[in-house]
Amino acid sequence: MILDMDIQIKNGLRGLEDEFGQVRVQRAIEAVQKFQVEVPSWVFGDFGGGRFSGYMPPGPARNLAEKLDDAAEVHRLTGATERVAMHVLWDFSEDGIEADQALAVQAKELAEARGLQVGAINPTYFLKGSHQGSLSSPDADLRQRYIDQTIQSAQIAKELGNNLVTLWFHDGSLYPGQVDLAKAYTRLRDSLIKIMKQVNPDVTMLIEYKLFEPGTYSTVIPDWGTAYMLAKEMGTNAGVLVDMGHHAHGVNIEQIVSRLIAQGVKGGFHFNTRYAADDDHAVAPDFQMVCLFNELVSGDVLFNPDTSHNWPLMIDQCSGRENRMHAILHSVDSLQHALARAMLLDKDKLSKCQDADEILLANRLLNDVLIHADVRPLLAAARLERNLPIDLVQAYVESGYQKKIEAERK
Ligand code: PSV
């Protein structure tokens, strides 16, 4: 059986080498082995379910220690998810209003004890008392509370994390006239400028935009243009965070990514899959994901030796129906698929087609990697060399971990 598998992998690799060249295949294997992505602490807890019908996929983590147990299991299988992104009021707070520094210190200790690291710190602007918004709220005291929380988040990111803070604002409105759009924007902008002046220069702040939800008429940062304007006001340590599900249908997200890279704007990713809107489903190894990775690879923001150019990559999903562990493992697998494909592309050949205005030849060349290449043998080779399982989800199913957590977390 193993022998058959070995032969299949070798044959598959040979096929890829014949088509794309040995050098490119080897580079793709190395890229897959180097690839790292953060997982969100909230995918492991009870946040995903409960929105509709109160259903929770079995075995949710009941506290941060259990979330980190699950994250460690994911990292054991993938070797690619050492960092865990955390939400200040979900992970470091007793009352859901104030962040507790001691709990943040504990989070780092819990993470390290499991071979993990604290990743991006997310201020939590959307819990109790923030129905009128956070940094755009007309209530000055409330704004100050969130300004303080953001500054504290930056301190946590500097002292305990990876110097990264990611900001998402739920602020918005349901009806025209409900909110003064200009005033809401300036209150947010001025708060962010105030925050940035008090934040250690080592810390990067990435601003997330979202077209809608919970605001259905307006959100205070609906698009990457607004996020970029705000980042510019905040200075060179601020940038834009792209989340798949935060766009209107038909938006060319890879073009946004390529613009940000070309403009030298700091950027980052929240990966998930969007079928309807902000579904927060597991990442699919689809055409769009490969197009995105194609921009990240050609923009040299993944493995740049000058690490300040590299985009932090995070998964942002919370599985409401499917097994959460399967879903996150599937996401890592899908991202590695997309990366491997993007690495196989012959950029020189593509440029020649573009220069010669060979429209369909360029498109077909891209499709050879985007759609037709079977990179499973390449991923298998990359994983086997690092003593990782070939099939991440199957290895989890066979590990017995799910049975164990379901029994322990009844
Ligand atoms: C909002 O939809 C979001 O994408 C933000 O990044 C939040 O931090 C995360 O999901 C969890 O609510």
Short mmCIF file of C-alpha atoms and ligand atoms in Angstrom, two decimals:
data_model
loop_
_atom_site.label_atom_id
_atom_site.label_comp_id
_atom_site.label_asym_id
_atom_site.label_seq_id
_atom_site.Cartn_x
_atom_site.Cartn_y
_atom_site.Cartn_z
CA MET A 1 0.00 0.00 0.00
CA ILE A 2 2.75 2.45 1.10
CA LEU A 3 4.76 1.31 -1.90
CA ASP A 4 1.81 2.08 -4.20
CA MET A 5 1.54 5.50 -2.64
CA ASP A 6 5.26 6.07 -3.11
CA ILE A 7 5.01 5.19 -6.77
CA GLN A 8 1.95 7.40 -7.22
CA ILE A 9 3.74 10.37 -5.65
CA LYS A 10 6.87 9.81 -7.74
CA ASN A 11 4.86 9.48 -10.95
CA GLY A 12 2.85 12.55 -10.09
CA LEU A 13 5.97 14.57 -9.39
CA ARG A 14 7.54 13.40 -12.62
CA GLY A 15 4.46 14.57 -14.52
CA LEU A 16 4.65 18.00 -12.89
CA GLU A 17 8.39 18.24 -13.57
CA ASP A 18 7.84 17.35 -17.23
CA GLU A 19 5.26 20.09 -17.57
CA PHE A 20 6.61 22.85 -15.33
CA GLY A 21 10.29 21.98 -14.90
CA GLN A 22 12.22 20.43 -12.01
CA VAL A 23 13.33 23.78 -10.60
CA ARG A 24 9.82 25.13 -10.34
CA VAL A 25 8.51 21.95 -8.74
CA GLN A 26 11.35 21.98 -6.20
CA ARG A 27 10.68 25.66 -5.40
CA ALA A 28 7.02 24.89 -4.93
CA ILE A 29 7.85 22.07 -2.50
CA GLU A 30 10.09 24.39 -0.51
CA ALA A 31 7.44 27.12 -0.47
CA VAL A 32 4.83 24.70 0.88
CA GLN A 33 7.27 23.64 3.59
CA LYS A 34 7.99 27.26 4.57
CA PHE A 35 4.37 28.38 4.45
CA GLN A 36 2.87 29.54 7.76
CA VAL A 37 -0.62 30.83 8.47
CA GLU A 38 -2.27 31.90 11.72
CA VAL A 39 -5.37 30.19 12.98
CA PRO A 40 -7.99 32.13 14.94
CA SER A 41 -8.62 31.13 18.55
CA TRP A 42 -12.35 31.64 17.93
CA VAL A 43 -12.67 28.79 15.43
CA PHE A 44 -12.16 26.31 18.25
CA GLY A 45 -14.66 27.76 20.72
CA ASP A 46 -18.43 28.05 20.81
CA PHE A 47 -18.67 31.26 18.79
CA GLY A 48 -19.36 29.70 15.37
CA GLY A 49 -22.45 27.78 16.27
CA GLY A 50 -25.46 29.15 17.99
CA ARG A 51 -26.18 31.89 15.50
CA PHE A 52 -28.96 29.79 14.03
CA SER A 53 -30.68 26.92 15.87
CA GLY A 54 -28.21 26.78 18.74
CA TYR A 55 -26.35 23.88 17.11
CA MET A 56 -22.65 23.53 17.96
CA PRO A 57 -20.33 21.12 16.15
CA PRO A 58 -19.35 18.54 18.81
CA GLY A 59 -16.37 19.04 21.10
CA PRO A 60 -16.02 22.84 21.19
CA ALA A 61 -13.26 24.20 23.41
CA ARG A 62 -14.66 25.60 26.65
CA ASN A 63 -11.80 27.96 27.47
CA LEU A 64 -8.58 29.33 26.06
CA ALA A 65 -6.50 26.37 27.27
CA GLU A 66 -8.73 24.00 25.29
CA LYS A 67 -8.70 26.29 22.25
CA LEU A 68 -4.92 26.11 22.38
CA ASP A 69 -5.00 22.31 22.80
CA ASP A 70 -6.95 22.19 19.53
CA ALA A 71 -4.62 24.66 17.85
CA ALA A 72 -1.65 22.52 18.93
CA GLU A 73 -3.29 19.46 17.38
CA VAL A 74 -3.74 21.39 14.12
CA HIS A 75 -0.11 22.48 14.22
CA ARG A 76 1.05 18.91 14.96
CA LEU A 77 -0.63 17.74 11.77
CA THR A 78 0.17 20.69 9.52
CA GLY A 79 3.49 22.02 10.81
CA ALA A 80 2.21 25.33 9.40
CA THR A 81 0.13 26.97 12.11
CA GLU A 82 2.38 27.93 14.99
CA ARG A 83 0.61 31.24 15.67
CA VAL A 84 -2.88 31.72 17.06
CA ALA A 85 -4.70 35.02 16.52
CA MET A 86 -6.60 36.14 19.60
CA HIS A 87 -9.53 38.45 20.34
CA VAL A 88 -8.96 40.64 23.37
CA LEU A 89 -12.40 40.41 24.94
CA TRP A 90 -12.96 36.76 24.05
CA ASP A 91 -9.58 35.52 25.19
CA PHE A 92 -8.23 37.97 27.80
CA SER A 93 -11.32 39.18 29.66
CA GLU A 94 -13.52 37.97 32.48
CA ASP A 95 -16.37 40.44 31.95
CA GLY A 96 -16.34 40.99 28.18
CA ILE A 97 -15.74 44.72 28.74
CA GLU A 98 -12.17 45.16 29.93
CA ALA A 99 -9.05 43.30 28.80
CA ASP A 100 -6.97 41.79 31.59
CA GLN A 101 -3.20 41.97 31.04
CA ALA A 102 -2.62 39.03 33.40
CA LEU A 103 -4.85 36.82 31.25
CA ALA A 104 -2.89 37.87 28.18
CA VAL A 105 0.36 36.86 29.90
CA GLN A 106 -1.26 33.56 30.81
CA ALA A 107 -2.34 33.09 27.18
CA LYS A 108 1.27 33.37 26.06
CA GLU A 109 2.36 30.83 28.67
CA LEU A 110 -0.43 28.44 27.68
CA ALA A 111 0.51 28.83 24.02
CA GLU A 112 4.22 28.29 24.57
CA ALA A 113 3.60 25.23 26.73
CA ARG A 114 1.95 23.71 23.66
CA GLY A 115 4.65 24.74 21.17
CA LEU A 116 2.57 27.67 19.90
CA GLN A 117 2.92 31.46 19.78
CA VAL A 118 0.47 34.30 20.23
CA GLY A 119 -0.39 35.77 16.83
CA ALA A 120 -2.34 38.86 15.78
CA ILE A 121 -4.17 40.68 18.55
CA ASN A 122 -7.71 41.77 17.71
CA PRO A 123 -9.30 44.48 19.84
CA THR A 124 -12.94 43.50 20.33
CA TYR A 125 -15.12 46.49 19.54
CA PHE A 126 -18.42 44.71 19.11
CA LEU A 127 -19.52 43.40 22.49
CA LYS A 128 -21.60 44.86 25.30
CA GLY A 129 -22.60 48.51 25.07
CA SER A 130 -21.34 49.10 21.55
CA HIS A 131 -24.64 49.04 19.66
CA GLN A 132 -23.99 52.64 18.57
CA GLY A 133 -20.53 51.76 17.34
CA SER A 134 -17.05 51.91 18.81
CA LEU A 135 -14.47 54.42 17.59
CA SER A 136 -17.09 56.19 15.48
CA SER A 137 -19.64 56.35 18.28
CA PRO A 138 -21.04 59.77 19.23
CA ASP A 139 -20.40 58.83 22.87
CA ALA A 140 -16.97 60.27 23.75
CA ASP A 141 -16.56 58.11 26.88
CA LEU A 142 -17.24 54.96 24.91
CA ARG A 143 -14.77 56.03 22.23
CA GLN A 144 -12.16 56.58 24.92
CA ARG A 145 -12.81 53.08 26.31
CA TYR A 146 -12.08 51.60 22.88
CA ILE A 147 -9.10 53.88 22.32
CA ASP A 148 -7.66 52.56 25.58
CA GLN A 149 -8.44 48.97 24.60
CA THR A 150 -6.69 49.42 21.25
CA ILE A 151 -3.59 50.89 22.89
CA GLN A 152 -3.58 48.01 25.35
CA SER A 153 -3.93 45.56 22.43
CA ALA A 154 -0.86 47.10 20.83
CA GLN A 155 1.07 46.68 24.08
CA ILE A 156 0.03 43.04 24.25
CA ALA A 157 1.04 42.57 20.61
CA LYS A 158 4.44 44.10 21.34
CA GLU A 159 5.16 42.31 24.59
CA LEU A 160 3.49 38.95 24.04
CA GLY A 161 2.63 38.59 20.36
CA ASN A 162 4.14 39.29 16.94
CA ASN A 163 3.74 43.08 16.86
CA LEU A 164 0.56 42.80 14.86
CA VAL A 165 -2.86 44.29 15.66
CA THR A 166 -5.81 43.73 13.32
CA LEU A 167 -8.80 46.06 13.57
CA TRP A 168 -12.35 45.37 12.52
CA PHE A 169 -15.15 47.83 13.28
CA HIS A 170 -18.76 46.75 13.30
CA ASP A 171 -19.79 50.43 13.30
CA GLY A 172 -22.47 51.26 10.78
CA SER A 173 -26.16 51.92 10.31
CA LEU A 174 -29.36 50.22 9.24
CA TYR A 175 -31.23 53.14 7.62
CA PRO A 176 -30.35 56.29 5.71
CA GLY A 177 -30.42 59.19 8.15
CA GLN A 178 -29.66 57.07 11.21
CA VAL A 179 -26.03 58.17 11.34
CA ASP A 180 -24.21 61.25 10.08
CA LEU A 181 -21.87 59.43 7.68
CA ALA A 182 -19.23 62.17 7.58
CA LYS A 183 -19.16 62.68 11.34
CA ALA A 184 -18.94 58.93 12.00
CA TYR A 185 -15.96 58.70 9.66
CA THR A 186 -14.11 61.66 11.17
CA ARG A 187 -14.67 60.41 14.73
CA LEU A 188 -13.17 57.06 13.71
CA ARG A 189 -10.29 58.68 11.85
CA ASP A 190 -9.42 61.03 14.69
CA SER A 191 -9.54 58.18 17.22
CA LEU A 192 -7.20 56.08 15.09
CA ILE A 193 -4.73 58.94 14.69
CA LYS A 194 -4.81 59.49 18.45
CA ILE A 195 -4.20 55.77 19.05
CA MET A 196 -1.30 55.54 16.62
CA LYS A 197 0.54 58.37 18.39
CA GLN A 198 0.61 56.25 21.55
CA VAL A 199 1.59 52.96 19.99
CA ASN A 200 5.11 51.55 19.88
CA PRO A 201 6.57 52.02 16.36
CA ASP A 202 7.34 48.28 16.13
CA VAL A 203 3.63 47.54 16.03
CA THR A 204 1.76 47.25 12.72
CA MET A 205 -1.97 47.93 12.63
CA LEU A 206 -3.97 46.47 9.77
CA ILE A 207 -7.43 47.87 9.12
CA GLU A 208 -10.15 45.53 7.92
CA TYR A 209 -12.94 46.74 5.68
CA LYS A 210 -16.34 45.15 5.26
CA LEU A 211 -19.13 46.13 2.92
CA PHE A 212 -21.95 45.24 5.28
CA GLU A 213 -22.94 43.39 8.45
CA PRO A 214 -24.04 44.16 11.00
CA GLY A 215 -24.79 47.50 9.29
CA THR A 216 -27.03 46.83 6.32
CA TYR A 217 -27.23 50.42 5.03
CA SER A 218 -23.69 51.56 5.84
CA THR A 219 -20.52 50.45 7.53
CA VAL A 220 -17.90 52.92 8.61
CA ILE A 221 -15.12 51.21 6.60
CA PRO A 222 -16.95 49.62 3.68
CA ASP A 223 -14.08 49.27 1.24
CA TRP A 224 -10.32 49.06 0.80
CA GLY A 225 -10.22 52.71 -0.31
CA THR A 226 -11.48 53.86 3.07
CA ALA A 227 -9.13 51.46 4.88
CA TYR A 228 -6.23 52.78 2.79
CA MET A 229 -7.12 56.43 3.48
CA LEU A 230 -7.22 55.72 7.19
CA ALA A 231 -3.95 53.80 7.07
CA LYS A 232 -2.31 56.76 5.31
CA GLU A 233 -3.53 59.11 8.02
CA MET A 234 -2.11 56.76 10.64
CA GLY A 235 1.37 56.58 9.12
CA THR A 236 3.64 53.95 7.64
CA ASN A 237 2.93 51.33 10.32
CA ALA A 238 -0.68 50.97 9.29
CA GLY A 239 -2.10 49.01 6.38
CA VAL A 240 -5.07 47.18 4.95
CA LEU A 241 -6.46 43.76 5.88
CA VAL A 242 -8.28 41.85 3.14
CA ASP A 243 -10.99 39.36 4.15
CA MET A 244 -12.56 37.29 1.38
CA GLY A 245 -16.14 37.58 2.60
CA HIS A 246 -16.15 41.35 3.02
CA HIS A 247 -16.69 42.28 -0.62
CA ALA A 248 -19.61 42.63 -2.97
CA HIS A 249 -20.05 39.84 -5.48
CA GLY A 250 -18.02 40.25 -8.61
CA VAL A 251 -15.31 42.31 -6.95
CA ASN A 252 -11.89 41.37 -8.27
CA ILE A 253 -10.15 40.78 -4.94
CA GLU A 254 -6.84 39.76 -6.47
CA GLN A 255 -6.70 43.09 -8.25
CA ILE A 256 -7.12 44.88 -4.92
CA VAL A 257 -4.27 42.78 -3.55
CA SER A 258 -2.04 43.58 -6.51
CA ARG A 259 -2.79 47.33 -6.13
CA LEU A 260 -1.86 47.32 -2.47
CA ILE A 261 1.36 45.46 -3.18
CA ALA A 262 2.27 47.72 -6.11
CA GLN A 263 1.65 50.76 -3.93
CA GLY A 264 3.87 49.32 -1.16
CA VAL A 265 1.01 49.39 1.34
CA LYS A 266 1.30 47.03 4.28
CA GLY A 267 -1.29 44.32 3.81
CA GLY A 268 -2.55 41.12 5.34
CA PHE A 269 -5.13 38.42 4.77
CA HIS A 270 -8.08 36.89 6.53
CA PHE A 271 -8.69 33.72 4.53
CA ASN A 272 -12.06 32.02 4.34
CA THR A 273 -14.51 31.19 1.59
CA ARG A 274 -17.38 33.32 0.52
CA TYR A 275 -20.27 31.77 -1.34
CA ALA A 276 -23.03 34.14 -0.26
CA ALA A 277 -21.38 36.82 1.89
CA ASP A 278 -19.33 36.74 5.06
CA ASP A 279 -19.92 33.00 5.50
CA ASP A 280 -16.65 32.42 7.33
CA HIS A 281 -16.49 28.93 5.83
CA ALA A 282 -13.36 26.88 5.37
CA VAL A 283 -11.06 27.96 2.54
CA ALA A 284 -11.64 26.15 -0.75
CA PRO A 285 -8.75 25.26 -3.09
CA ASP A 286 -10.49 27.13 -5.87
CA PHE A 287 -9.64 29.29 -8.84
CA GLN A 288 -9.94 32.56 -6.92
CA MET A 289 -7.61 31.39 -4.17
CA VAL A 290 -4.94 30.52 -6.72
CA CYS A 291 -5.39 33.91 -8.42
CA LEU A 292 -4.82 35.53 -5.03
CA PHE A 293 -1.74 33.47 -4.33
CA ASN A 294 -0.48 34.29 -7.78
CA GLU A 295 -0.49 37.98 -6.78
CA LEU A 296 1.10 37.28 -3.40
CA VAL A 297 3.84 35.17 -5.00
CA SER A 298 4.59 37.55 -7.87
CA GLY A 299 4.37 40.53 -5.51
CA ASP A 300 7.08 38.85 -3.37
CA VAL A 301 5.18 39.37 -0.12
CA LEU A 302 5.30 35.78 1.15
CA PHE A 303 8.94 34.78 1.51
CA ASN A 304 10.73 38.07 1.04
CA PRO A 305 14.12 38.03 2.84
CA ASP A 306 13.22 41.58 3.98
CA THR A 307 10.46 40.30 6.24
CA SER A 308 8.91 43.75 6.63
CA HIS A 309 7.47 43.25 3.12
CA ASN A 310 5.77 39.97 3.95
CA TRP A 311 2.01 39.98 4.43
CA PRO A 312 0.79 38.32 7.61
CA LEU A 313 -1.63 35.56 6.68
CA MET A 314 -4.49 34.52 8.92
CA ILE A 315 -7.44 32.21 8.62
CA ASP A 316 -10.67 33.79 9.86
CA GLN A 317 -13.41 31.21 10.00
CA CYS A 318 -15.86 29.90 12.55
CA SER A 319 -17.58 26.76 11.54
CA GLY A 320 -21.20 26.61 12.55
CA ARG A 321 -22.22 23.24 11.07
CA GLU A 322 -19.15 21.28 10.02
CA ASN A 323 -16.56 19.72 12.31
CA ARG A 324 -14.37 22.68 13.28
CA MET A 325 -11.13 20.72 13.25
CA HIS A 326 -11.83 19.24 9.83
CA ALA A 327 -12.67 22.71 8.58
CA ILE A 328 -9.48 24.37 9.77
CA LEU A 329 -7.30 21.51 8.51
CA HIS A 330 -9.08 21.70 5.18
CA SER A 331 -8.34 25.43 5.07
CA VAL A 332 -4.60 24.91 5.59
CA ASP A 333 -4.63 22.19 2.94
CA SER A 334 -6.47 24.47 0.50
CA LEU A 335 -4.07 27.34 1.06
CA GLN A 336 -1.09 25.07 0.44
CA HIS A 337 -2.75 23.82 -2.76
CA ALA A 338 -3.21 27.38 -3.95
CA LEU A 339 0.37 28.32 -3.08
CA ALA A 340 1.83 25.26 -4.81
CA ARG A 341 -0.09 26.01 -8.00
CA ALA A 342 0.92 29.66 -7.99
CA MET A 343 4.57 28.65 -7.57
CA LEU A 344 4.46 26.54 -10.75
CA LEU A 345 3.55 29.41 -13.04
CA ASP A 346 6.13 30.32 -15.67
CA LYS A 347 6.10 34.10 -15.28
CA ASP A 348 8.52 34.73 -18.17
CA LYS A 349 6.37 32.82 -20.60
CA LEU A 350 3.32 34.66 -19.32
CA SER A 351 5.00 38.07 -19.77
CA LYS A 352 5.89 37.14 -23.34
CA CYS A 353 2.24 36.28 -24.07
CA GLN A 354 1.15 39.55 -22.46
CA ASP A 355 3.70 41.59 -24.44
CA ALA A 356 2.59 39.91 -27.65
CA ASP A 357 -1.08 40.59 -26.77
CA GLU A 358 -1.78 36.86 -26.92
CA ILE A 359 -4.94 37.04 -24.85
CA LEU A 360 -6.05 33.42 -24.86
CA LEU A 361 -2.54 32.00 -24.85
CA ALA A 362 -1.86 33.99 -21.66
CA ASN A 363 -5.10 32.82 -20.13
CA ARG A 364 -4.46 29.18 -21.08
CA LEU A 365 -0.97 29.31 -19.60
CA LEU A 366 -2.43 30.57 -16.35
CA ASN A 367 -5.15 27.92 -16.45
CA ASP A 368 -2.51 25.19 -16.72
CA VAL A 369 -1.53 25.95 -13.13
CA LEU A 370 -4.73 27.53 -11.85
CA ILE A 371 -7.01 24.72 -12.93
CA HIS A 372 -5.28 21.76 -14.55
CA ALA A 373 -2.18 21.02 -12.49
CA ASP A 374 -2.62 18.23 -9.94
CA VAL A 375 -0.40 19.37 -7.08
CA ARG A 376 -1.38 16.62 -4.64
CA PRO A 377 1.84 14.63 -5.24
CA LEU A 378 3.81 17.85 -4.66
CA LEU A 379 2.07 18.48 -1.33
CA ALA A 380 2.54 14.85 -0.37
CA ALA A 381 6.28 15.06 -1.08
CA ALA A 382 6.57 18.32 0.87
CA ARG A 383 4.79 16.79 3.88
CA LEU A 384 6.52 13.42 3.82
CA GLU A 385 9.94 15.11 3.87
CA ARG A 386 8.88 16.80 7.11
CA ASN A 387 7.30 13.67 8.63
CA LEU A 388 3.82 15.15 8.32
CA PRO A 389 0.76 13.22 7.22
CA ILE A 390 -0.10 13.32 3.53
CA ASP A 391 -3.82 13.80 4.14
CA LEU A 392 -4.32 16.24 7.01
CA VAL A 393 -8.04 15.66 7.52
CA GLN A 394 -7.79 11.87 7.25
CA ALA A 395 -4.90 11.85 9.72
CA TYR A 396 -7.06 13.81 12.15
CA VAL A 397 -9.98 11.41 11.68
CA GLU A 398 -7.64 8.51 12.48
CA SER A 399 -5.92 10.26 15.40
CA GLY A 400 -8.69 9.68 17.96
CA TYR A 401 -8.46 13.33 19.05
CA GLN A 402 -12.07 14.09 18.17
CA LYS A 403 -13.37 11.20 20.27
CA LYS A 404 -11.21 12.34 23.15
CA ILE A 405 -12.44 15.95 23.16
CA GLU A 406 -16.06 14.93 22.72
CA ALA A 407 -15.78 12.70 25.77
CA GLU A 408 -13.90 15.26 27.86
CA ARG A 409 -15.96 18.31 26.91
CA LYS A 410 -19.47 16.96 27.36
C1 PSV B 1 -15.70 40.28 11.10
O1 PSV B 1 -16.57 39.69 10.22
C2 PSV B 1 -14.40 39.52 11.19
O2 PSV B 1 -13.94 39.23 9.89
C3 PSV B 1 -13.38 40.29 11.96
O3 PSV B 1 -12.07 40.01 11.51
C4 PSV B 1 -13.54 39.78 13.33
O4 PSV B 1 -12.41 40.00 14.13
C5 PSV B 1 -13.78 38.31 13.06
O5 PSV B 1 -14.55 38.29 11.88
C6 PSV B 1 -14.48 37.58 14.15
O6 PSV B 1 -15.72 38.20 14.42
#
